[in-house]
């Protein structure tokens, strides 16, 4: 079905499992080829992490209690010259006032520690996407569009930029 797909959707689950199953697989090569030929690729939740250069092991750290670490992702955007780590649920508040669950359940403090563990962090762009928000990458126009309820945060070389819904940037 992937060979004829005009739209491909990958969604929630375990980012590390998804990355492990897709990395260097025939399915990933088919998705890359279909996308290059014009298919629209929709990624949500853990799939955004899995398709990143490095994936954050959310379940392993948040639920199982493993030490902070990163694992290799699919690195889907490398052929486009982009070296990214995408973090969904950037503004999550499921923990209420007592537990910071932002940064995809890591919280700001632990996420800061995770950033320090990223290999070649100076060459990476971290993209934080708030809940109920999307980032559309239009490769033909070489522009990104923020849509939905909130914001997208770009972290690069120690700088942070936030873009509201309706914003466009290169």
Short mmCIF file of C-alpha atoms in Angstrom, two decimals:
data_model
loop_
_atom_site.label_atom_id
_atom_site.label_comp_id
_atom_site.label_asym_id
_atom_site.label_seq_id
_atom_site.Cartn_x
_atom_site.Cartn_y
_atom_site.Cartn_z
CA UNK A 1 0.00 0.00 0.00
CA UNK A 2 2.90 2.39 0.64
CA UNK A 3 3.94 2.31 -3.00
CA UNK A 4 0.66 3.90 -4.12
CA UNK A 5 -0.06 6.11 -1.11
CA UNK A 6 -0.67 9.82 -1.56
CA UNK A 7 -0.93 10.32 2.20
CA UNK A 8 1.00 8.43 4.89
CA UNK A 9 0.11 8.75 8.59
CA UNK A 10 2.22 7.50 11.48
CA UNK A 11 1.06 8.21 15.01
CA UNK A 12 1.37 7.37 18.69
CA UNK A 13 3.22 4.49 20.28
CA UNK A 14 6.73 3.98 21.56
CA UNK A 15 9.25 6.25 19.79
CA UNK A 16 12.15 3.88 20.44
CA UNK A 17 10.20 0.87 19.17
CA UNK A 18 9.11 2.80 16.07
CA UNK A 19 12.64 3.99 15.35
CA UNK A 20 14.09 0.51 15.87
CA UNK A 21 11.53 -1.08 13.53
CA UNK A 22 11.81 1.56 10.80
CA UNK A 23 15.49 2.54 10.85
CA UNK A 24 17.19 1.24 7.66
CA UNK A 25 14.05 -0.70 6.72
CA UNK A 26 12.36 -1.20 3.37
CA UNK A 27 9.27 0.54 4.79
CA UNK A 28 11.32 3.65 5.68
CA UNK A 29 12.86 3.71 2.19
CA UNK A 30 9.37 3.43 0.66
CA UNK A 31 8.06 6.25 2.83
CA UNK A 32 11.07 8.40 1.86
CA UNK A 33 10.54 7.62 -1.84
CA UNK A 34 6.80 8.30 -1.75
CA UNK A 35 7.43 11.56 0.09
CA UNK A 36 10.03 12.59 -2.49
CA UNK A 37 7.47 11.85 -5.21
CA UNK A 38 4.86 14.10 -3.59
CA UNK A 39 3.03 12.02 -0.98
CA UNK A 40 2.07 13.95 2.13
CA UNK A 41 3.57 12.56 5.34
CA UNK A 42 1.69 13.15 8.61
CA UNK A 43 3.57 12.41 11.82
CA UNK A 44 2.07 12.75 15.27
CA UNK A 45 3.20 12.19 18.82
CA UNK A 46 5.85 9.46 19.09
CA UNK A 47 6.36 9.27 15.33
CA UNK A 48 7.82 12.78 15.35
CA UNK A 49 10.36 11.54 17.89
CA UNK A 50 11.05 8.31 16.00
CA UNK A 51 11.69 10.14 12.72
CA UNK A 52 14.19 12.51 14.41
CA UNK A 53 17.99 12.17 14.30
CA UNK A 54 17.88 11.07 17.93
CA UNK A 55 14.79 9.86 19.73
CA UNK A 56 13.98 10.50 23.35
CA UNK A 57 13.13 7.24 25.14
CA UNK A 58 10.02 8.58 26.84
CA UNK A 59 8.65 5.31 28.18
CA UNK A 60 12.02 4.02 29.30
CA UNK A 61 12.82 7.19 31.28
CA UNK A 62 9.41 8.50 32.37
CA UNK A 63 7.66 5.21 33.12
CA UNK A 64 10.44 2.67 33.73
CA UNK A 65 12.94 4.94 35.45
CA UNK A 66 16.00 4.42 33.25
CA UNK A 67 18.75 7.01 33.31
CA UNK A 68 18.47 9.89 30.88
CA UNK A 69 19.77 9.00 27.42
CA UNK A 70 19.04 9.29 23.71
CA UNK A 71 18.70 6.59 21.08
CA UNK A 72 19.20 6.77 17.34
CA UNK A 73 16.12 7.75 15.39
CA UNK A 74 15.17 7.20 11.75
CA UNK A 75 16.78 10.56 10.78
CA UNK A 76 14.15 11.06 8.08
CA UNK A 77 15.01 14.69 7.34
CA UNK A 78 18.75 14.11 6.74
CA UNK A 79 18.33 13.93 2.92
CA UNK A 80 16.87 17.45 3.10
CA UNK A 81 19.94 18.73 4.93
CA UNK A 82 18.10 18.95 8.26
CA UNK A 83 19.55 17.55 11.47
CA UNK A 84 16.60 17.66 13.84
CA UNK A 85 15.15 16.33 17.04
CA UNK A 86 11.40 16.88 17.28
CA UNK A 87 9.78 16.96 20.70
CA UNK A 88 5.95 16.71 20.72
CA UNK A 89 3.79 17.61 23.72
CA UNK A 90 6.16 20.53 24.39
CA UNK A 91 3.64 22.34 26.61
CA UNK A 92 2.00 19.28 28.21
CA UNK A 93 0.37 19.89 31.59
CA UNK A 94 -0.98 16.43 32.45
CA UNK A 95 1.01 16.49 35.70
CA UNK A 96 -0.92 19.51 36.99
CA UNK A 97 0.72 21.93 39.41
CA UNK A 98 2.70 19.19 41.19
CA UNK A 99 4.55 17.51 38.30
CA UNK A 100 6.08 19.21 35.26
CA UNK A 101 5.17 17.02 32.26
CA UNK A 102 6.16 19.53 29.59
CA UNK A 103 8.78 18.58 27.00
CA UNK A 104 6.99 15.29 26.26
CA UNK A 105 6.70 14.27 29.93
CA UNK A 106 10.35 14.95 30.77
CA UNK A 107 9.78 18.34 32.40
CA UNK A 108 11.97 21.35 31.83
CA UNK A 109 14.73 20.39 34.29
CA UNK A 110 15.21 16.84 33.02
CA UNK A 111 14.87 18.01 29.42
CA UNK A 112 17.69 20.49 30.04
CA UNK A 113 19.82 17.59 31.25
CA UNK A 114 18.84 15.60 28.16
CA UNK A 115 19.91 18.48 25.92
CA UNK A 116 23.36 18.36 27.53
CA UNK A 117 23.57 14.66 26.56
CA UNK A 118 22.85 15.20 22.85
CA UNK A 119 25.82 14.27 20.67
CA UNK A 120 26.87 17.13 18.35
CA UNK A 121 24.21 19.35 19.91
CA UNK A 122 25.67 22.43 18.22
CA UNK A 123 24.74 20.93 14.83
CA UNK A 124 21.20 19.92 15.83
CA UNK A 125 17.94 21.83 15.68
CA UNK A 126 15.45 20.89 18.38
CA UNK A 127 11.83 21.53 17.43
CA UNK A 128 9.32 21.65 20.26
CA UNK A 129 5.70 21.36 19.14
CA UNK A 130 2.94 22.30 21.59
CA UNK A 131 -0.11 20.10 21.92
CA UNK A 132 -2.93 20.70 19.42
CA UNK A 133 -0.39 22.44 17.18
CA UNK A 134 1.24 21.38 13.94
CA UNK A 135 4.33 22.33 12.01
CA UNK A 136 4.04 21.94 8.26
CA UNK A 137 7.31 21.70 6.36
CA UNK A 138 6.81 22.77 2.76
CA UNK A 139 10.00 21.67 1.03
CA UNK A 140 9.09 23.14 -2.36
CA UNK A 141 8.49 26.62 -0.95
CA UNK A 142 11.27 26.17 1.66
CA UNK A 143 8.99 27.46 4.40
CA UNK A 144 7.49 26.15 7.63
CA UNK A 145 3.92 26.94 8.71
CA UNK A 146 2.68 26.80 12.32
CA UNK A 147 -0.98 25.87 12.62
CA UNK A 148 -3.31 24.97 15.48
CA UNK A 149 -3.80 26.27 19.00
CA UNK A 150 -0.36 27.26 20.21
CA UNK A 151 3.33 27.56 19.32
CA UNK A 152 6.43 25.85 17.95
CA UNK A 153 9.78 26.43 19.66
CA UNK A 154 13.08 26.15 17.78
CA UNK A 155 16.27 25.58 19.78
CA UNK A 156 19.51 25.92 17.84
CA UNK A 157 23.05 26.59 19.06
CA UNK A 158 21.82 27.91 22.41
CA UNK A 159 19.23 30.24 20.86
CA UNK A 160 15.48 29.83 21.25
CA UNK A 161 12.77 31.16 18.95
CA UNK A 162 9.03 30.70 19.39
CA UNK A 163 6.55 30.91 16.54
CA UNK A 164 2.80 31.32 17.11
CA UNK A 165 0.03 29.71 15.14
CA UNK A 166 -0.21 31.38 11.74
CA UNK A 167 3.53 32.10 11.63
CA UNK A 168 5.78 31.19 8.72
CA UNK A 169 9.54 30.87 8.77
CA UNK A 170 12.28 29.50 6.54
#
